[in-house]
Coordinates of C-alpha atoms and ligand atoms in Angstrom, one line a residue:
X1 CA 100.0 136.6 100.0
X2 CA 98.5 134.1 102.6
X3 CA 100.6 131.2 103.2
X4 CA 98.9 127.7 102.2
X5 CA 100.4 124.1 102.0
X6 CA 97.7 122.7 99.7
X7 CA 99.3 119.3 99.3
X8 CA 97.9 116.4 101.6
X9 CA 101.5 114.7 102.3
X10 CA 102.0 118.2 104.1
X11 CA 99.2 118.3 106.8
X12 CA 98.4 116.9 110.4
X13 CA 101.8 114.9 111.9
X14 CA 103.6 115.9 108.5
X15 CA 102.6 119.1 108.5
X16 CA 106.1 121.7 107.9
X17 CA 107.4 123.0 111.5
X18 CA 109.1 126.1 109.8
X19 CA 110.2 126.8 113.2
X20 CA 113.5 126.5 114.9
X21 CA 114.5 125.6 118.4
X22 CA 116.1 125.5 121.3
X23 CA 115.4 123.0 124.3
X24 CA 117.8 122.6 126.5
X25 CA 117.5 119.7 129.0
X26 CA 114.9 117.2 127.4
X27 CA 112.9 115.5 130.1
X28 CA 114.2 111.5 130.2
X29 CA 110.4 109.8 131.3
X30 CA 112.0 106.2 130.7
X31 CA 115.5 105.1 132.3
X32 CA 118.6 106.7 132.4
X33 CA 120.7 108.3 129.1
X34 CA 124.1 106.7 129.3
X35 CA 126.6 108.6 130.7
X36 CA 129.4 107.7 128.6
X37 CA 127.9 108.5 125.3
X38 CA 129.1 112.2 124.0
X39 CA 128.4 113.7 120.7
X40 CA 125.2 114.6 118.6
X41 CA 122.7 112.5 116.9
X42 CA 122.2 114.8 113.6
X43 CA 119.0 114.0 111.8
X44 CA 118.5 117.0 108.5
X45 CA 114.0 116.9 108.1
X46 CA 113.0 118.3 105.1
X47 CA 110.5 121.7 106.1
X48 CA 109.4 123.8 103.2
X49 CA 109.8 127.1 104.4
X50 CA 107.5 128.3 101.5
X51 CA 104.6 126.5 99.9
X52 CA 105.7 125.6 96.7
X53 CA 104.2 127.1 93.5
X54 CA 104.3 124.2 91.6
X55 CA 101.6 121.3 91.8
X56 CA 103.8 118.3 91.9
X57 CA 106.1 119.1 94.6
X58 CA 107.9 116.2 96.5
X59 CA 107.3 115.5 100.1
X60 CA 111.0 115.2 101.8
X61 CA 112.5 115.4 98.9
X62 CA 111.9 118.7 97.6
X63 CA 112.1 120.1 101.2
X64 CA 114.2 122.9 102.9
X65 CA 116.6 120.9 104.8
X66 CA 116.4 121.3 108.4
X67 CA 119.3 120.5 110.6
X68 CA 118.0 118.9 114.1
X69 CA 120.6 117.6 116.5
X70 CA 120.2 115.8 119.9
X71 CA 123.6 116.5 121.9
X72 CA 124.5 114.2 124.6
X73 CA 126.4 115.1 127.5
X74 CA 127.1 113.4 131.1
X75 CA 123.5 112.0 130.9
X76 CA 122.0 115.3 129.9
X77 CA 120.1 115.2 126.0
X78 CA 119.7 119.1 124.5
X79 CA 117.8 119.6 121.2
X80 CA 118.6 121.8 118.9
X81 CA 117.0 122.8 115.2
X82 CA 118.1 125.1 112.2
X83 CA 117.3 125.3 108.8
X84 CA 120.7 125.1 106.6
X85 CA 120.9 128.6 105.2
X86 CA 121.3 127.2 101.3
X87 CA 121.6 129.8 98.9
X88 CA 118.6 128.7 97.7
X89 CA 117.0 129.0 101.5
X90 CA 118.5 132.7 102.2
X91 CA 116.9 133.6 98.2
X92 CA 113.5 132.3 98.7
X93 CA 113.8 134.2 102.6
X94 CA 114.4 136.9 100.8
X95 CA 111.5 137.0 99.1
X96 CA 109.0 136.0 100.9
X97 CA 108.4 133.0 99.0
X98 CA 109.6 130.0 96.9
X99 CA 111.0 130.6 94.1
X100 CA 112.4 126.9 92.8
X101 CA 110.1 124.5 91.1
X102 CA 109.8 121.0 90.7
X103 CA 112.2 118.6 92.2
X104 CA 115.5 118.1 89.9
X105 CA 114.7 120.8 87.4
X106 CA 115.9 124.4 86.9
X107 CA 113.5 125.0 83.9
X108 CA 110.9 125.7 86.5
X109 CA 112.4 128.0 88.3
X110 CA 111.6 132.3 88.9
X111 CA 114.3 133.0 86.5
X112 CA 115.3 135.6 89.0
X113 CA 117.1 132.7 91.0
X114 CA 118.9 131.6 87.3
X115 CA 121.9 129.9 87.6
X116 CA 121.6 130.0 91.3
X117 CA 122.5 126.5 93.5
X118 CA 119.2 124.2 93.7
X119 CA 120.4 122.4 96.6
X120 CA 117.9 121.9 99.7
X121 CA 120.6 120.0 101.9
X122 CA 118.2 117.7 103.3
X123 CA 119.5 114.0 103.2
X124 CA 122.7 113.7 105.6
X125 CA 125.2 115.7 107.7
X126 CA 128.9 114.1 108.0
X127 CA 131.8 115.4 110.3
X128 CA 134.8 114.4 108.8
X129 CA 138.1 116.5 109.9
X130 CA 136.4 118.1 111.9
X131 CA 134.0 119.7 109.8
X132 CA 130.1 119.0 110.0
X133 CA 128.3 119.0 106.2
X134 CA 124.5 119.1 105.0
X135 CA 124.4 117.3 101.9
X136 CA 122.0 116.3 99.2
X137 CA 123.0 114.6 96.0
X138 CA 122.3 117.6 93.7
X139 CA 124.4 120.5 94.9
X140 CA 127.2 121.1 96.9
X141 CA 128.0 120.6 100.3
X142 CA 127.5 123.0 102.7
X143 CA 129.3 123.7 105.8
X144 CA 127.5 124.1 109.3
X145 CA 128.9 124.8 112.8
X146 CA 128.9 121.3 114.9
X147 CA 127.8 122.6 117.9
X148 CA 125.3 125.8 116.9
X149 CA 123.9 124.3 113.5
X150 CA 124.9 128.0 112.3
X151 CA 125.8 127.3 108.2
X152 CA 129.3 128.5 107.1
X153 CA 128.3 127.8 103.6
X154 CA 128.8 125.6 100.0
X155 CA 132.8 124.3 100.5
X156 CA 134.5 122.6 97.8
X157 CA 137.3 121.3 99.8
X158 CA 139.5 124.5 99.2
X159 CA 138.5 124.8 95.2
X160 CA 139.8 120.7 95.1
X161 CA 136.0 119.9 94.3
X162 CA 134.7 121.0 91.3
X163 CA 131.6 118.6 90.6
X164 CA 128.9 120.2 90.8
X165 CA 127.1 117.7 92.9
X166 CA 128.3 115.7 96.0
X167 CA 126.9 112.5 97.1
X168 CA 124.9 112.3 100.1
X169 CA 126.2 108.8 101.2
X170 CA 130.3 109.3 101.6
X171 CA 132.0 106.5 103.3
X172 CA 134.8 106.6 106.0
X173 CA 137.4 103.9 106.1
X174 CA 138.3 103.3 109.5
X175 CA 141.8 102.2 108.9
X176 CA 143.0 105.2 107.7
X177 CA 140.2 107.9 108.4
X178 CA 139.9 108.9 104.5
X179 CA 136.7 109.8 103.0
X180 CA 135.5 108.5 99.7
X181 CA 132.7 110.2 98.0
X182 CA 131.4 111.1 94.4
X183 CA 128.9 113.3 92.6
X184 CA 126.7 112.2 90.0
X185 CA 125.8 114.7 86.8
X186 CA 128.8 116.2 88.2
X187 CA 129.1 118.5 84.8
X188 CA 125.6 119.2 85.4
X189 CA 122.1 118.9 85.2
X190 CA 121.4 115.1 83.5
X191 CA 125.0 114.9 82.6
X192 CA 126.6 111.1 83.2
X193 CA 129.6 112.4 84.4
X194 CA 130.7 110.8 87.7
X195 CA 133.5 112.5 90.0
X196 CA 135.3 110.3 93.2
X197 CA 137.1 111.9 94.9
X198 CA 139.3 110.7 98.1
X199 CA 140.1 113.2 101.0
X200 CA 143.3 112.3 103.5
X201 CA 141.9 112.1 107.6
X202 CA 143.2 115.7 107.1
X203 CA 140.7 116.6 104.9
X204 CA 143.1 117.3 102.1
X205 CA 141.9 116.2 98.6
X206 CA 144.2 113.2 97.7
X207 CA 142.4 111.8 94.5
X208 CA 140.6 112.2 92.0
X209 CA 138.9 110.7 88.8
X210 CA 136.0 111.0 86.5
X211 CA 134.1 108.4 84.2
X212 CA 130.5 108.6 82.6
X213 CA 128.1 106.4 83.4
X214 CA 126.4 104.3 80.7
X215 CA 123.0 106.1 81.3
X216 CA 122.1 109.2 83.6
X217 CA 120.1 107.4 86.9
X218 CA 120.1 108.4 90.4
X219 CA 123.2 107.3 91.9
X220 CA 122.6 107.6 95.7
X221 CA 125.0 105.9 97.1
X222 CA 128.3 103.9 96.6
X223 CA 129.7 100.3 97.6
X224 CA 133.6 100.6 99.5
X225 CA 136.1 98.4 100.5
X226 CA 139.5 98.3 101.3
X227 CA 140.8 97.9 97.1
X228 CA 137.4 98.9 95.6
X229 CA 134.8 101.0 95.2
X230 CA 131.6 99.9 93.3
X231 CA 129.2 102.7 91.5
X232 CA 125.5 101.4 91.4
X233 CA 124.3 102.4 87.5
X234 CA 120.3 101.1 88.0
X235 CA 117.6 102.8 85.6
X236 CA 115.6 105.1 87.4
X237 CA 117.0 107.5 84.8
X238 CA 117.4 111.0 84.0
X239 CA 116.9 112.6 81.1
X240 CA 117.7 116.1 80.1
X241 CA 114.8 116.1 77.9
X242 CA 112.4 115.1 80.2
X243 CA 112.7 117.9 82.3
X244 CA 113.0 120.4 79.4
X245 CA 109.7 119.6 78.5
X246 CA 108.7 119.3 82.3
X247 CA 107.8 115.7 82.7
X248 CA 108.6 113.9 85.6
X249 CA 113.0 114.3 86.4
X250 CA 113.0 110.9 87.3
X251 CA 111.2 107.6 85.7
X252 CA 111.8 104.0 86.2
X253 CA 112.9 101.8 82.9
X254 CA 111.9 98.3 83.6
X255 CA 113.9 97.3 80.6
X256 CA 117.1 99.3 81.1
X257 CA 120.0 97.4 82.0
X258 CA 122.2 97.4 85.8
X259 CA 125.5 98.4 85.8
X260 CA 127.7 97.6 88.6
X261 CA 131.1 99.9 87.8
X262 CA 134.6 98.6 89.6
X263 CA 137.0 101.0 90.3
X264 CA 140.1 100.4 92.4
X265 CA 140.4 102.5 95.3
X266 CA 142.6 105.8 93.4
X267 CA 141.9 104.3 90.2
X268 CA 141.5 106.2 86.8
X269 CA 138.3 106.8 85.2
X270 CA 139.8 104.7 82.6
X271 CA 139.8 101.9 84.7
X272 CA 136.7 101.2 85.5
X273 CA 135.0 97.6 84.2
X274 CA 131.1 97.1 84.2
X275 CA 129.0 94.2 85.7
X276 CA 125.5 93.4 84.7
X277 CA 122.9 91.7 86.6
X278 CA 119.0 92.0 86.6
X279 CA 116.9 95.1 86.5
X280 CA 116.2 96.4 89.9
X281 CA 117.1 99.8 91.6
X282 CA 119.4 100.7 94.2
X283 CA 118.4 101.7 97.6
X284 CA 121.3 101.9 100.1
X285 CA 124.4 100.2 100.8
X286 CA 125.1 98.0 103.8
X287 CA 128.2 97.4 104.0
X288 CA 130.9 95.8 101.4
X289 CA 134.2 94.5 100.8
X290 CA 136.3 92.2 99.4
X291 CA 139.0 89.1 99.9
X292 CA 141.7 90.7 97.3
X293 CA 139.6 88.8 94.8
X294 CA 136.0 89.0 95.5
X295 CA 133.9 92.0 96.6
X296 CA 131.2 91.4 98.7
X297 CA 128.3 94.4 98.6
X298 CA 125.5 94.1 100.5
X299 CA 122.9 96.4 99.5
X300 CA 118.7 96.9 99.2
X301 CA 117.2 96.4 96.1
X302 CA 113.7 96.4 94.6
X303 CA 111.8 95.6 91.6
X304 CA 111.7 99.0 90.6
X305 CA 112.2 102.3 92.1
X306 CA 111.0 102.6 96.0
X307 CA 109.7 106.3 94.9
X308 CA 106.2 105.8 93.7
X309 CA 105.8 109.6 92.3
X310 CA 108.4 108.8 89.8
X311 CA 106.6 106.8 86.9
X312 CA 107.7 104.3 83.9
X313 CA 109.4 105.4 80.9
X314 CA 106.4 104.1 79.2
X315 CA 103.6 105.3 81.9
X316 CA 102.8 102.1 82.5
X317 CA 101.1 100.5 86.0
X318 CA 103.5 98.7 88.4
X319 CA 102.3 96.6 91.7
X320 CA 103.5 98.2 94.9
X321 CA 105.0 95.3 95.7
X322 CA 107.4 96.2 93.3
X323 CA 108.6 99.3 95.6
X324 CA 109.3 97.2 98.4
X325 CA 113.6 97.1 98.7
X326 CA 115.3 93.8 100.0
X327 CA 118.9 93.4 101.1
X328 CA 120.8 91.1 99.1
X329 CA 124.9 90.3 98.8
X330 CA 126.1 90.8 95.4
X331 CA 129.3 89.1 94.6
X332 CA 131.8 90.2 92.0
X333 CA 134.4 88.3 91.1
X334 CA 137.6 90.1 90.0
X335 CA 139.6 87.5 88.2
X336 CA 136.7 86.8 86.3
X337 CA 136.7 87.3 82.4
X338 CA 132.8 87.9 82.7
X339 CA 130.5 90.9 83.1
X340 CA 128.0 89.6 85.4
X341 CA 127.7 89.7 88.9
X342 CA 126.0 87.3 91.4
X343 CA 123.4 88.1 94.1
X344 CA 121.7 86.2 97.4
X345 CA 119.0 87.5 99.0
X346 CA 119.7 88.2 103.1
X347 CA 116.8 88.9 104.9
X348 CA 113.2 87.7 104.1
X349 CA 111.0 90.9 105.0
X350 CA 111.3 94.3 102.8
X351 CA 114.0 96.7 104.8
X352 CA 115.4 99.9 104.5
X353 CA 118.0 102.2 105.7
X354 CA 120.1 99.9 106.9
X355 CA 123.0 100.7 109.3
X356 CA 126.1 98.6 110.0
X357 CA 128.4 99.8 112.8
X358 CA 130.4 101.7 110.5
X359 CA 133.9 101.1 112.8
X360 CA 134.0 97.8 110.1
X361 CA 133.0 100.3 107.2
X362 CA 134.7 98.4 104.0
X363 CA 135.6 95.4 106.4
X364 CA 134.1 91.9 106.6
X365 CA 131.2 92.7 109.1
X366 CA 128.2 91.3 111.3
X367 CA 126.4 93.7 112.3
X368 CA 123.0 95.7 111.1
X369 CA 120.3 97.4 111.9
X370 CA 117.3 98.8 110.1
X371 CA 114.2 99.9 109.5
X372 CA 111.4 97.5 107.9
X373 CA 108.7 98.1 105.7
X374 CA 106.3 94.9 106.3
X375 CA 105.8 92.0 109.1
X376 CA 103.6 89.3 107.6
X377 CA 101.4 88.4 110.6
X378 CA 102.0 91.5 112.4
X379 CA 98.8 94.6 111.2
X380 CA 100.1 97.6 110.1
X381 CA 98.4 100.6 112.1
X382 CA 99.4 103.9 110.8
X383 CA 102.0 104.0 107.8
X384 CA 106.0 104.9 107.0
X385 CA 108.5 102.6 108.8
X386 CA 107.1 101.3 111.8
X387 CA 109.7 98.5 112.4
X388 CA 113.5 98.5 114.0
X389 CA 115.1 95.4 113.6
X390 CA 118.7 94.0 113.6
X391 CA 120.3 91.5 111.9
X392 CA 123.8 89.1 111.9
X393 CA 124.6 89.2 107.6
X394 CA 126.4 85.8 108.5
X395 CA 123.7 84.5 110.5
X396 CA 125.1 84.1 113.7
X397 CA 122.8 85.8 115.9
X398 CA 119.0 85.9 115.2
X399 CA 117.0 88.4 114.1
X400 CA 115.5 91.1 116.4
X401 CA 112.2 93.3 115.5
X402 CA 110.6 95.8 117.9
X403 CA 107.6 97.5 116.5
X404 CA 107.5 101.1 117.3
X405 CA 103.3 101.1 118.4
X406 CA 99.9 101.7 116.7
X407 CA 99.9 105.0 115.1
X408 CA 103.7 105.4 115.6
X409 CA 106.2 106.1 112.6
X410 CA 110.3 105.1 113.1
X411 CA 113.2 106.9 112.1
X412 CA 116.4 105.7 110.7
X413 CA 118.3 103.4 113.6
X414 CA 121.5 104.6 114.4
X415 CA 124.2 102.4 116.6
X416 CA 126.4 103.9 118.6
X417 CA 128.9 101.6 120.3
X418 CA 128.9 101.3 124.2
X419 CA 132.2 102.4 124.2
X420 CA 135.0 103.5 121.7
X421 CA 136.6 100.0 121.9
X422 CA 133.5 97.8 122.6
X423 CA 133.3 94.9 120.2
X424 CA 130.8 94.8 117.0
X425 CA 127.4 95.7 117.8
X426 CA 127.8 96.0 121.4
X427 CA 126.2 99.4 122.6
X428 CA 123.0 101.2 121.6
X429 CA 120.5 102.2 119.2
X430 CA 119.0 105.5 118.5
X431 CA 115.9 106.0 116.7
X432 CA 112.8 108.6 116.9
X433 CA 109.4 107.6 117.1
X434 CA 106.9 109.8 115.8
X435 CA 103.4 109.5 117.7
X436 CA 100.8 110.5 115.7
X437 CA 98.1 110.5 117.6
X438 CA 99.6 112.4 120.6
X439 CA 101.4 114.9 117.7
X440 CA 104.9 114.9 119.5
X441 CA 108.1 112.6 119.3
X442 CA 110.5 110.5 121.5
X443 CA 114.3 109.5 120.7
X444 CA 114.1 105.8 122.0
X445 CA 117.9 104.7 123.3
X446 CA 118.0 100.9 122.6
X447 CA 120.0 97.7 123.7
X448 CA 121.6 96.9 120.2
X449 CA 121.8 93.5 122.0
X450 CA 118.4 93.2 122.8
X451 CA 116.4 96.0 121.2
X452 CA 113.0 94.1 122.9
X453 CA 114.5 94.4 126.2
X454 CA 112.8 97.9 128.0
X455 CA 114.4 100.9 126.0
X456 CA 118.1 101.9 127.9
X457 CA 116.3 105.7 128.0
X458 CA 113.3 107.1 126.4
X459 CA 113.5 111.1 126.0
X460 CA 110.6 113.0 125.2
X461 CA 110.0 116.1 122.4
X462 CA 107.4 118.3 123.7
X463 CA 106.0 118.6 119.9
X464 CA 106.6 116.4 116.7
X465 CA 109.9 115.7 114.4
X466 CA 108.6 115.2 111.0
X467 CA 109.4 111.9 109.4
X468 CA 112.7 112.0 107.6
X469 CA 115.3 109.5 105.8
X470 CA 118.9 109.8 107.9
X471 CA 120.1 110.4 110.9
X472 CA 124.1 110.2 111.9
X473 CA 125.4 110.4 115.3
X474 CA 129.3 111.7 115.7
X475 CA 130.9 111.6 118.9
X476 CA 132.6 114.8 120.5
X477 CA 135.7 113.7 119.2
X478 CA 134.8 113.0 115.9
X479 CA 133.4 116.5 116.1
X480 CA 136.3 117.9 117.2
X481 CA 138.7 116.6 114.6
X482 CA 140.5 114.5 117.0
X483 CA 139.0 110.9 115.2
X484 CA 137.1 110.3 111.8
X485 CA 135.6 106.6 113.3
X486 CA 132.4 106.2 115.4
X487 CA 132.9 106.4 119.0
X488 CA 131.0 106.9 122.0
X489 CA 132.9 109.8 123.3
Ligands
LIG501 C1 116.9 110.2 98.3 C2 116.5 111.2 99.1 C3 116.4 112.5 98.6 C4 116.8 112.7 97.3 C5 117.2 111.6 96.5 O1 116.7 108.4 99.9 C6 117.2 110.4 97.0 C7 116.9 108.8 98.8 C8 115.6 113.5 100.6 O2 116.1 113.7 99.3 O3 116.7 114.0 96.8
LIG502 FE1 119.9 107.9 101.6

């Protein structure tokens, strides 16, 4: 059978690689890669391996995830690609072909691959005790070598884990090197059972606690502080039915209500208490945390869901103005009697993965960086997320935007801190710029400081990364097991 992508979000710059690599030595055309920075900027890219046989398949989304690092090293940048050998990935090799359907729903699959895990791992790789994971929100984890991108396989934290999905979006607090994470329609397919779990700097599972969710949604990712952490319930739901009679797995309700669920840090299911606010949808966290009474959450937000594909309950139109996220602080006051939370809007232009430096993960914090969706006054040549720009939540410092270039698309900004002890926001940022006309790529090194100032280093890719959402960089350290907090080294 020939091999065909028919779909048009699969051709030209976007087109799947399917390939995997080895580069050692990158060739630095622009200034000099700092020499104290050591570790691995992991970015997963989805890359269907096989065309899909389905007609509504979901660029990135429904992707084979492909694990890409850059390791640094006394100056030096190697590349490195695998795909991550999912049970679902060494199936569909074994056949030749693909064998899952549409995104989010087993009822389409070969029913040769029946029961089997769905997951793609293409959203985010964490090291945390010295393991390095693939995630994606559906499945389980799986484990992968840090330094050959080899997979180990799904882990479950020793048999400690028995959701049946894991959060892509785990937070690390810095002051004691735990991991909190969760899994939504952890029973399940379209179940609204939530898991949290808590894992020591160890890795060893020290908590955990389930609750269902008022209505089944996409819960991407979760708000954490030092006493808190803070579910986001917004309707871009998920219904079993839906997918059973193979409409769309996800669909925005414009008249669904937003749920903001507190629960304290190794709290019960039973103790979690709801906030309301308006109807918008989650995007990503910033960062969050509170004053022993108040929790601070900054997150993105839009109208309605930022995915397009995914329609109304109702099928009705919506602007595309409505898909375009914002950040904005929500407040939640704890001694409250209410249900209702408060929000403020924190940066004027639409803005997405955003990036704090994650040393002050669940502290009160500065710093961010992120990619942006719009400029007014500035043309948009090309499309994706052509802006880098950082940002001061307490509006200290102004705000800096450097475009990435006609034609050019911008990953996901990643700081990394000059040094392990360096203050707030002092140090670099890494992103990858994907030039479409020329059909290769470039990892940009940034001032965080200055990010218009001429790039620290510019280091070329002699072909082209695919867009993708995330990209993590963990130190050699942090690799190692030696440190769960962002370093340099
Ligand atoms: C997201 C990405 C996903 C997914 C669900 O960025 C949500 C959000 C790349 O896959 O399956
Ligand atoms: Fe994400």
């Amino acid at each position: 059978m020939g091999i065909r992508f028919p779909n048009n979000d699969f051709k030209n710059f976007e087109a799947p690689m399917r390939a995997e690599i080895d580069l050692a030595g990158l060739e630095v055309v622009q200034g000099e890669v700092p020499k104290e920075l050591s570790g691995g900027f992991f970015r997963l890219i989805g890359d269907r391996k096989w065309p899909a046989f389905v007609e509504n398949d979901i660029f990135m989304l429904g992707e084979d995830g492909m694990a890409s690092c850059f390791y640094f090293k006394d100056g030096r940048v190697d590349f490195k690609m695998r795909y991550v050998r999912t049970p679902r990935f060494v199936a569909e090799e074994k056949a030749g072909r693909a064998l899952f359907g549409e995104y989010r729903n087993p009822f389409t699959d070969d029913p040769s691959v029946a029961g089997l895990s769905r997951g793609t791992a293409n959203v985010t790789m964490l090291a945390h005790a010295g393991k390095l994971f693939a995630m994606k929100e559906d499945s389980p984890v799986i484990e992968m070598d840090p330094f050959t991108l080899e997979t180990i396989g799904e882990y479950d934290w020793g048999g400690a884990v028995t959701a049946k999905a894991i959060t892509a979006h785990p937070k690390i607090d810095p002051r004691t090197g735990e991991l909190i994470f969760f899994g939504y329609c952890a029973a399940g397919p379209a179940t609204r059972d939530v898991a949290y779990y808590e894992a020591d700097a160890e890795g060893r599972i020290i908590h955990e606690a389930w609750f269902k969710a008022p209505y089944t949604c996409m819960v991407h990712d979760i708000m954490v502080t030092e006493h808190y952490v803070v579910f986001p319930i917004t309707p871009l739901r998920h219904e079993l039915e839906w997918i059973e009679r193979r409409e769309p797995a996800f669909k925005w309700d414009p008249n669904e209500e937003v749920y903001l669920g507190v629960l304290p840090r190794k709290g019960n299911g039973d103790q979690i208490r709801w906030f309301k606010g308006p109807n918008q949808c989650h995007g990503h966290t910033v960062g969050a945390f509170d004053d022993g009474r108040y929790i601070y959450a900054d997150n993105t937000f839009s109208k309605r869901s930022f995915f397009h594909f995914f329609p109304n309950v109702d099928g009705s139109a919506f602007s595309p103005a409505d898909t375009m996220p914002y950040m904005k602080r929500i407040v939640i006051d704890m001694e409250s009697e209410g249900d209702h939370f408060t929000e403020q809007k924190l940066f004027e232009y639409p803005c997405e993965l955003p990036r704090i430096d994650t040393r002050f993960e669940t502290m009160d914090y500065n710093f961010v960086t992120m990619n942006l969706l719009d400029v007014p006054g500035q043309e948009r040549v090309g499309h994706g997320f052509q802006w880098v720009a950082t940002m001061d939540v307490n509006g200290n410092k102004p705000s800096k935007i450097y475009y990435a270039g006609d034609d050019c698309s911008i990953g996901e900004p990643q700081f990394v801190p000059k040094s392990n002890d360096a203050p707030e926001g002092e140090g670099y940022i890494l992103t990858v710029v994907g030039k479409h006309q020329e059909m290769r790529s470039e990892l940009l090194i940034l001032d965080a400081s200055d990010i218009n100032a001429p790039p620290v280093a510019t280091v070329a890719l002699p072909f082209r990364l695919r867009s993708t959402g995330h990209g993590y960089w963990y130190s050699t350290s942090q690799l190692l097991g030696e440190t769960n907090v962002l370093g340099a080294s």
